[in-house]
Coordinates of N, CA and C in Angstrom, one line a residue:
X1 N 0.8 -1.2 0.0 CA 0.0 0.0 0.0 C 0.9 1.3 0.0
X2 N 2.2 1.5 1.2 CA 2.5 3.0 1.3 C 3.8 2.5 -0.4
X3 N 4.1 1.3 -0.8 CA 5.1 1.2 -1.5 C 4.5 2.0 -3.1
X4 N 3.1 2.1 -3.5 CA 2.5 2.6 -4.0 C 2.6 4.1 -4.0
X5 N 2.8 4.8 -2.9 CA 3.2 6.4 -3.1 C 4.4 6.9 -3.2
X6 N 5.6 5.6 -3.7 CA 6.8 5.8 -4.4 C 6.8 6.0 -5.6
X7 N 7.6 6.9 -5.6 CA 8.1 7.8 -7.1 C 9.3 6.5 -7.5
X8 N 10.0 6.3 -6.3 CA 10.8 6.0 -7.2 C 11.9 5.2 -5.7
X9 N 12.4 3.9 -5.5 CA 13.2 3.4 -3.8 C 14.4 3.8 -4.1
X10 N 15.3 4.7 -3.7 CA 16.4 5.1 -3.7 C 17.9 4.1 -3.4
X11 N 17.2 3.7 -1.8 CA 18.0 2.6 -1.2 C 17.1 1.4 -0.6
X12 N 17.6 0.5 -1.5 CA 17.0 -0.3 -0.4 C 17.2 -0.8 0.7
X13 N 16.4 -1.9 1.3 CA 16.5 -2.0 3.2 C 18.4 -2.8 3.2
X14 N 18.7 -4.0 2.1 CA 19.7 -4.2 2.2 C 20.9 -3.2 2.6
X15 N 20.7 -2.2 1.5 CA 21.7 -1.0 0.9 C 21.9 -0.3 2.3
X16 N 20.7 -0.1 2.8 CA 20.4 1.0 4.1 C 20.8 0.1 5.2
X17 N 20.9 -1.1 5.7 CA 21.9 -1.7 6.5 C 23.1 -1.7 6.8
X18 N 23.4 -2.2 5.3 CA 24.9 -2.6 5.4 C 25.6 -1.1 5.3
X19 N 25.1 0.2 5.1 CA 25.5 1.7 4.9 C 25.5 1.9 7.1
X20 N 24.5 1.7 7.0 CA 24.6 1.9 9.0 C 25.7 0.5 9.7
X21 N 26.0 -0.2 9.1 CA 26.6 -1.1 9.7 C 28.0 -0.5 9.4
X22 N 28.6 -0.2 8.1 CA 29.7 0.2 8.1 C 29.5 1.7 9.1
X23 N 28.8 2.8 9.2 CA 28.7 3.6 9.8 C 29.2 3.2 11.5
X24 N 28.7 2.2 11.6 CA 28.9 2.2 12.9 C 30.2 1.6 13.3
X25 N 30.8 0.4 12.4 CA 32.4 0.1 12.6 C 33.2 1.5 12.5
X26 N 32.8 2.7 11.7 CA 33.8 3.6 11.8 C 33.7 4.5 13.3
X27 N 32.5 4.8 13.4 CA 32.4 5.4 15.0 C 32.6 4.2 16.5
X28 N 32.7 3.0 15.9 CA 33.4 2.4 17.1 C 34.6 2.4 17.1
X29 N 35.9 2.3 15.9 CA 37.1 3.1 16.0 C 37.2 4.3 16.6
X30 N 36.2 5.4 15.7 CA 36.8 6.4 16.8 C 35.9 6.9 18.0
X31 N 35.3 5.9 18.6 CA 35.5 6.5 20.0 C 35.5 5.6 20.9
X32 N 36.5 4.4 20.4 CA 37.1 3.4 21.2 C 38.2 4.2 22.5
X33 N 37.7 3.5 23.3 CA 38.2 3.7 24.7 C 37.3 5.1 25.6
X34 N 36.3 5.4 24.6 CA 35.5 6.6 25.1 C 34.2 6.1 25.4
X35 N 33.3 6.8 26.6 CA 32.1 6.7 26.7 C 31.3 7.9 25.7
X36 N 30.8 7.9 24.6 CA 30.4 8.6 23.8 C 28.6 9.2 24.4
X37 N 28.5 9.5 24.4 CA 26.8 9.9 24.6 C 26.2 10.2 23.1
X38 N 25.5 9.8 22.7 CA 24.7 9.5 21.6 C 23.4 10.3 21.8
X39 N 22.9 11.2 21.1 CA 21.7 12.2 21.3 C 21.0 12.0 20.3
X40 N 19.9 11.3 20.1 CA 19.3 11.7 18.8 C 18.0 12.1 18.5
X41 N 17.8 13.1 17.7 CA 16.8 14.0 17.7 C 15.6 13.4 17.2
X42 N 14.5 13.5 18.0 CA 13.2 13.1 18.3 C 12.4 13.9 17.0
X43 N 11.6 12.8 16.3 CA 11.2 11.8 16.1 C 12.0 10.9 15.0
X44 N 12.3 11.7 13.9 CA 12.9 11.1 12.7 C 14.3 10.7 12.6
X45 N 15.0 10.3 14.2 CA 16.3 10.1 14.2 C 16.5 8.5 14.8
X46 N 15.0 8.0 15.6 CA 14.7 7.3 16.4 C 14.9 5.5 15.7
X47 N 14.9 5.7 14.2 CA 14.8 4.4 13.9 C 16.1 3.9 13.3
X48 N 16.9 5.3 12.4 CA 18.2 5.1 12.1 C 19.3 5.0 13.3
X49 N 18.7 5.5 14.6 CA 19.5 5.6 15.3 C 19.6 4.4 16.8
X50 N 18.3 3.9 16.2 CA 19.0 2.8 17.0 C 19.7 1.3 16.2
X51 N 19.2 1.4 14.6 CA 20.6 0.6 13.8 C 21.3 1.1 14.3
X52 N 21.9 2.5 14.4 CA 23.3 2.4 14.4 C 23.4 2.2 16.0
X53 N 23.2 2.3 16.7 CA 23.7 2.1 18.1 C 24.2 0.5 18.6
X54 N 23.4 0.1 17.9 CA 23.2 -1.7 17.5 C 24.8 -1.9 17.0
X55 N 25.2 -1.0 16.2 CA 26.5 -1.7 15.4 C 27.4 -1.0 15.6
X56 N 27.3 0.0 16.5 CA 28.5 0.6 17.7 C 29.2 -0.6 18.5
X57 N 30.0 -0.9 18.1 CA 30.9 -2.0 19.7 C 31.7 -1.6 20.4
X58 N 31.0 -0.2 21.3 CA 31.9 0.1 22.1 C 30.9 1.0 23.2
X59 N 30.6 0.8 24.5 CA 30.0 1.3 25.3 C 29.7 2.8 25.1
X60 N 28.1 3.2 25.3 CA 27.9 4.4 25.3 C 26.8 4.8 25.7
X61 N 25.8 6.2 26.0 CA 25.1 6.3 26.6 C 24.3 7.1 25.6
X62 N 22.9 6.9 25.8 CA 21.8 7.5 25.2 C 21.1 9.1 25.5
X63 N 20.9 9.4 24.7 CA 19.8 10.8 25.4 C 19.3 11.4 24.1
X64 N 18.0 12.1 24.6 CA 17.2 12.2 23.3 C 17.3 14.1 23.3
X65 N 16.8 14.9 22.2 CA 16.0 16.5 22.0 C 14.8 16.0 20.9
X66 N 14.2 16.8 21.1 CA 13.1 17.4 20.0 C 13.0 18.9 19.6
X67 N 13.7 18.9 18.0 CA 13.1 19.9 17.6 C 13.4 20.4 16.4
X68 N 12.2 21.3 15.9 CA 11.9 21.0 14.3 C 11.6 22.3 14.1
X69 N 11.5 22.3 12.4 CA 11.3 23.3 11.5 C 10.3 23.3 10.6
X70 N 9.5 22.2 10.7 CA 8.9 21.3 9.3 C 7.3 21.3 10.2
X71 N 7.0 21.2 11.4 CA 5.7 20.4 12.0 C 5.0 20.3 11.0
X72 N 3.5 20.3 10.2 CA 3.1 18.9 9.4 C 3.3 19.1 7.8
X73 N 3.8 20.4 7.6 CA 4.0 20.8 6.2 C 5.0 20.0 5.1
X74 N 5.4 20.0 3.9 CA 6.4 19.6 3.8 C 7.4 20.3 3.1
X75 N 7.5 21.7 3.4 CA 8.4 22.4 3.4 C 8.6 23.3 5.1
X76 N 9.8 23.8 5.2 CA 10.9 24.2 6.8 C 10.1 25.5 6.7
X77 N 9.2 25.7 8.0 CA 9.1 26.7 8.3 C 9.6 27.8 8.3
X78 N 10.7 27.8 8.7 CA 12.3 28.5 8.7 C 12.7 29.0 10.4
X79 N 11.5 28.3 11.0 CA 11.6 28.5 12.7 C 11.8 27.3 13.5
X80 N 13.3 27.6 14.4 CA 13.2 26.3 15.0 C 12.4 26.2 16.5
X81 N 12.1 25.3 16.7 CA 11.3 25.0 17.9 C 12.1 24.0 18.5
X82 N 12.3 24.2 19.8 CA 12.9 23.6 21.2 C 11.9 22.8 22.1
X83 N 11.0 20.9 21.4 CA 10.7 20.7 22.4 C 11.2 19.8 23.7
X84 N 12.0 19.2 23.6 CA 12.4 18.5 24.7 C 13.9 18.8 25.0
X85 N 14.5 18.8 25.9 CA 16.1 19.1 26.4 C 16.6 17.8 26.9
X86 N 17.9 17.6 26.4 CA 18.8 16.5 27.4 C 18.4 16.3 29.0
X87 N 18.5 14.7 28.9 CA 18.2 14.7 30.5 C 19.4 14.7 31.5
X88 N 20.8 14.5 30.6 CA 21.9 14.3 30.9 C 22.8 15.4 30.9
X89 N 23.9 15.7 31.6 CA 24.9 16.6 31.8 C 26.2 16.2 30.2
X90 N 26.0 17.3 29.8 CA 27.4 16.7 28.5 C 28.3 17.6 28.9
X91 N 28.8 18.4 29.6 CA 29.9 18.9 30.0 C 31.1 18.0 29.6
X92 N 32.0 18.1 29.0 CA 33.3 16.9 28.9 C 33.0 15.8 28.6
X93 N 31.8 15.8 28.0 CA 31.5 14.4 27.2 C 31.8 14.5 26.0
X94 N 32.0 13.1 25.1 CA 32.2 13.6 23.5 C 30.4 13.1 23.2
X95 N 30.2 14.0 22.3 CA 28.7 14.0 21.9 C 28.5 13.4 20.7
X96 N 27.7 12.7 20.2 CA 27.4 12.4 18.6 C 26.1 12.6 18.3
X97 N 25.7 13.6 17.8 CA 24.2 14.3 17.5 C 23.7 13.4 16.6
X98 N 22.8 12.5 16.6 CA 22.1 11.9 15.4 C 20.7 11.9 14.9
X99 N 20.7 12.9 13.4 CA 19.9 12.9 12.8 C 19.1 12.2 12.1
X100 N 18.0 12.1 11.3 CA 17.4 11.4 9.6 C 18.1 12.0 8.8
X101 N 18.2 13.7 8.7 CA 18.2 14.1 7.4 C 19.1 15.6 7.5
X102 N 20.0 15.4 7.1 CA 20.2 17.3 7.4 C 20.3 18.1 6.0
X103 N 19.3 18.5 6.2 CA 18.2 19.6 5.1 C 18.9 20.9 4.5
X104 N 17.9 22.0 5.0 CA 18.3 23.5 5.2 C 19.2 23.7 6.0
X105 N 19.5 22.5 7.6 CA 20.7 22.9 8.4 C 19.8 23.9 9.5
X106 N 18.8 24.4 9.3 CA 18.4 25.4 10.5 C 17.7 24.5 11.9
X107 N 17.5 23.3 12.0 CA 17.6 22.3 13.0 C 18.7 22.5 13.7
X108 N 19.5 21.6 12.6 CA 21.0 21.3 12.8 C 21.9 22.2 13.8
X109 N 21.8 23.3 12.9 CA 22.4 24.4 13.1 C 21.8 24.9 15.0
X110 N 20.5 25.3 15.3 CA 20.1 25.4 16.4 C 20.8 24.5 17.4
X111 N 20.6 23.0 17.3 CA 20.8 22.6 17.8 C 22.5 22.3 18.6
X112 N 23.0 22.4 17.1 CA 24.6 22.2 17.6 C 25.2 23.7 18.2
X113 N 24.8 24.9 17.8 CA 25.0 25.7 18.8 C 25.0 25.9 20.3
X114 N 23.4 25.4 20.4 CA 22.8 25.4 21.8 C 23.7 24.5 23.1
X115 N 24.0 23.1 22.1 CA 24.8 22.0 22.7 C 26.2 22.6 22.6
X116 N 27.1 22.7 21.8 CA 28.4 23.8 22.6 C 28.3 24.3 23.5
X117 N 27.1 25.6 23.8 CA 27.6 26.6 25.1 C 27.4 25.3 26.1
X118 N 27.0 24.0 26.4 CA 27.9 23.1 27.3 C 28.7 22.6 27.4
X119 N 29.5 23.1 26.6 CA 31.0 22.7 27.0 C 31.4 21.1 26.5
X120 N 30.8 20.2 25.6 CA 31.6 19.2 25.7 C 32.4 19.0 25.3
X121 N 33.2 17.7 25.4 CA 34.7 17.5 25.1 C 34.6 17.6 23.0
X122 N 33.7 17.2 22.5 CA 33.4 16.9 21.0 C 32.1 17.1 20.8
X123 N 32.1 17.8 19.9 CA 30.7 17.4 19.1 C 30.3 17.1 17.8
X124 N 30.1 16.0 17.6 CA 30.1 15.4 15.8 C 28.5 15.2 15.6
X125 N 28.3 15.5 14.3 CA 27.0 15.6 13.7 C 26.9 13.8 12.2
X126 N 26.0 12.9 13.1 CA 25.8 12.0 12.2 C 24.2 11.9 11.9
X127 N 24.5 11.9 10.1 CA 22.9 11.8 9.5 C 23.0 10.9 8.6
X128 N 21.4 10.1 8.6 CA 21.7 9.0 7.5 C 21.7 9.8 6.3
X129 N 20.4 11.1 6.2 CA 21.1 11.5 4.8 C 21.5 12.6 4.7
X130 N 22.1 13.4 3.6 CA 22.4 14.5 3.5 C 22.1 15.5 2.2
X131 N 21.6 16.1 2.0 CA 20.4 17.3 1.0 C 21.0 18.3 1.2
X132 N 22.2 18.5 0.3 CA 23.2 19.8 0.4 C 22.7 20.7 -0.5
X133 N 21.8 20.4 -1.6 CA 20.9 21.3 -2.5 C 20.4 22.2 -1.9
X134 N 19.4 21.8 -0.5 CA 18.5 22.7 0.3 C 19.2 23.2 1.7
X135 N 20.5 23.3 1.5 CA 20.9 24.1 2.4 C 21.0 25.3 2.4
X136 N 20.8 25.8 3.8 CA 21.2 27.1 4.0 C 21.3 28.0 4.9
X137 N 21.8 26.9 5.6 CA 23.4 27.3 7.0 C 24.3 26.5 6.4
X138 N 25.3 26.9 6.7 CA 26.8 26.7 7.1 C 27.1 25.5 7.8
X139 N 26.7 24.4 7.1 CA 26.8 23.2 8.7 C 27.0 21.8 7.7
X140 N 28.3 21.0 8.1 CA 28.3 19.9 7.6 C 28.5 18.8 8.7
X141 N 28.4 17.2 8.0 CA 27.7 16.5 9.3 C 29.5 15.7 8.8
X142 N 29.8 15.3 10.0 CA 31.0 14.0 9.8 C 30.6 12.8 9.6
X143 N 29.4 12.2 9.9 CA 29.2 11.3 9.3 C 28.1 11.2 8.4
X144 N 27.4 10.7 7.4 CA 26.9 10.7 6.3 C 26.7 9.6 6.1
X145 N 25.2 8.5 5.8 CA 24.8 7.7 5.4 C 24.9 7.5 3.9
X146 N 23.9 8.4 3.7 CA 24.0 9.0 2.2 C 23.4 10.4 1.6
X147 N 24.1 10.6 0.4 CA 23.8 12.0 -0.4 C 22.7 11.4 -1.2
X148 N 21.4 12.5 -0.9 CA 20.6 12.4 -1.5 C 19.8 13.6 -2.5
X149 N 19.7 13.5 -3.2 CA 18.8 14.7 -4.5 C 17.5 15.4 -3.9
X150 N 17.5 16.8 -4.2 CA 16.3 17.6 -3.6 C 15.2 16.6 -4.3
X151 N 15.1 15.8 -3.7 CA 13.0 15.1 -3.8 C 12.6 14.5 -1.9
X152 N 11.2 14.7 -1.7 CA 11.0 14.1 -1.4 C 11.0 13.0 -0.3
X153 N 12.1 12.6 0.2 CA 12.4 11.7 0.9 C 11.5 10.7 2.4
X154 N 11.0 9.8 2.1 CA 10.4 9.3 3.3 C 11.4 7.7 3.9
X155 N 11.0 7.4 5.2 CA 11.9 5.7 5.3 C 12.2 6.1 6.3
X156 N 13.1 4.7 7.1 CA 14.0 4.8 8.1 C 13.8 5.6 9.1
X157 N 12.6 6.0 9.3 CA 12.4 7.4 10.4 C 11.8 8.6 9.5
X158 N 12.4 8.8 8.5 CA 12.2 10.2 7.7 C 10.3 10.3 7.5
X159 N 9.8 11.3 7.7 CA 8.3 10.9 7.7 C 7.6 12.6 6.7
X160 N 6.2 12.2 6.3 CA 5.4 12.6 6.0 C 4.4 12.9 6.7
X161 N 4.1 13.6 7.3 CA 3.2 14.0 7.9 C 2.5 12.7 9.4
X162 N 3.7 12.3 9.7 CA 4.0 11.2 10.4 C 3.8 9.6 9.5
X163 N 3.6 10.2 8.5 CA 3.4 8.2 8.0 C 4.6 8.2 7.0
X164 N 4.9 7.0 7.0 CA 6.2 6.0 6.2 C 7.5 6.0 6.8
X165 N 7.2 6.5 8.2 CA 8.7 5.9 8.9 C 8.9 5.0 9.1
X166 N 8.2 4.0 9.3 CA 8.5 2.5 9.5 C 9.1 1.4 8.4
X167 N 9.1 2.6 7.2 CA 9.4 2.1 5.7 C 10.9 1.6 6.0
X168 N 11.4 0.2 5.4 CA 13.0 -0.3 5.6 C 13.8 0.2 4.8
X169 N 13.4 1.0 3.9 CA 14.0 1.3 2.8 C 13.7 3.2 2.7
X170 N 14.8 3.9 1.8 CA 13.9 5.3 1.6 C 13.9 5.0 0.1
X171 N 12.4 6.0 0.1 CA 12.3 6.3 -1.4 C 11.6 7.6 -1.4
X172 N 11.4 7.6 -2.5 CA 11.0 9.6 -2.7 C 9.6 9.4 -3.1
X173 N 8.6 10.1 -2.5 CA 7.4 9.9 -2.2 C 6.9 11.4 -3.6
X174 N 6.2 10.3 -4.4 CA 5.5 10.8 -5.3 C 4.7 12.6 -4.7
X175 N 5.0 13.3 -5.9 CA 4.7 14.7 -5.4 C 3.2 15.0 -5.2
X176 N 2.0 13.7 -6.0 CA 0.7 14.2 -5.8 C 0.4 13.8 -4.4
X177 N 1.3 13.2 -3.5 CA 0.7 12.8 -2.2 C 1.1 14.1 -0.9
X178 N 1.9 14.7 -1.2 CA 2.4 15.8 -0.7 C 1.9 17.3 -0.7
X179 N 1.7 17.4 -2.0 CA 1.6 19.0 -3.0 C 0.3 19.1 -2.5

């Protein structure tokens, strides 16, 4: 049924595994011998991000934010909203912020600011995808699932008006279901 409002499956669920599985051998290198705290932003971060936590092998600790630019439209308001805060202290922690998707960057951007004035020891930005077409901040992610083309995008967390995150795969969601 939702496979029917694809334009077109970009990655499949295999592709989109084995991309977070290598993702995660390279972040267990580096932050082997560290306790990393792992943040990831509430809602559309929740399903990429616990593959990759899955294929982390190296101890670390969880904590969630919420907050968006998009609420049900499917274009960025261009205003970010702050709804939920860390429950945890990142002072001297190394941080790994994980996204769905970094867009326009005005999420992004809010967020990774706000998280500096605490002081942690690192702060790295990982998204499964990346839409450098629709940017517009100044903000690039160190890790990267994959580059994807201004369409569309639903899967893996990434949603429409909350439906198709549970999709294993992304694909770009035909424009008469959106427009």
């Amino acid at each position: 049924m939702m496979e029917e409002d694809m334009k077109e499956i970009l990655y499949t669920k295999e592709e989109v595994a084995a991309r977070i599985r290598a993702m995660g051998e390279q972040l267990t290198k580096d932050y082997a011998g560290e306790l990393p705290m792992v943040v990831g932003v509430l809602r559309g971060s929740f399903i990429f991000m616990a593959d990759l936590v899955r294929s982390i092998q190296t101890p670390l600790e969880l904590d969630f934010v919420a907050a968006s630019s998009y609420g049900s439209w499917a274009v960025s308001t261009g205003k970010v909203e702050m709804r939920l805060d860390l429950e945890k202290e990142i002072m001297g922690r190394h941080v790994l912020l994980v996204e769905d998707i970094l867009d326009t960057g005005r999420t992004l951007s809010k967020l990774v600011e706000e998280l500096k004035k605490r002081h942690p020891a690192s702060l790295k930005l990982c998204v499964l995808l990346d839409k450098p077409e629709r940017r517009v901040t100044e903000i690039e992610a160190d890790y990267v699932g994959f580059t994807v083309p201004d369409e569309f995008v639903v899967g893996c967390g990434l949603d429409f008006n909350q439906k198709y995150r549970q999709l294993p795969y992304i694909g770009i969601l035909k424009p008469s279901i959106y427009e």
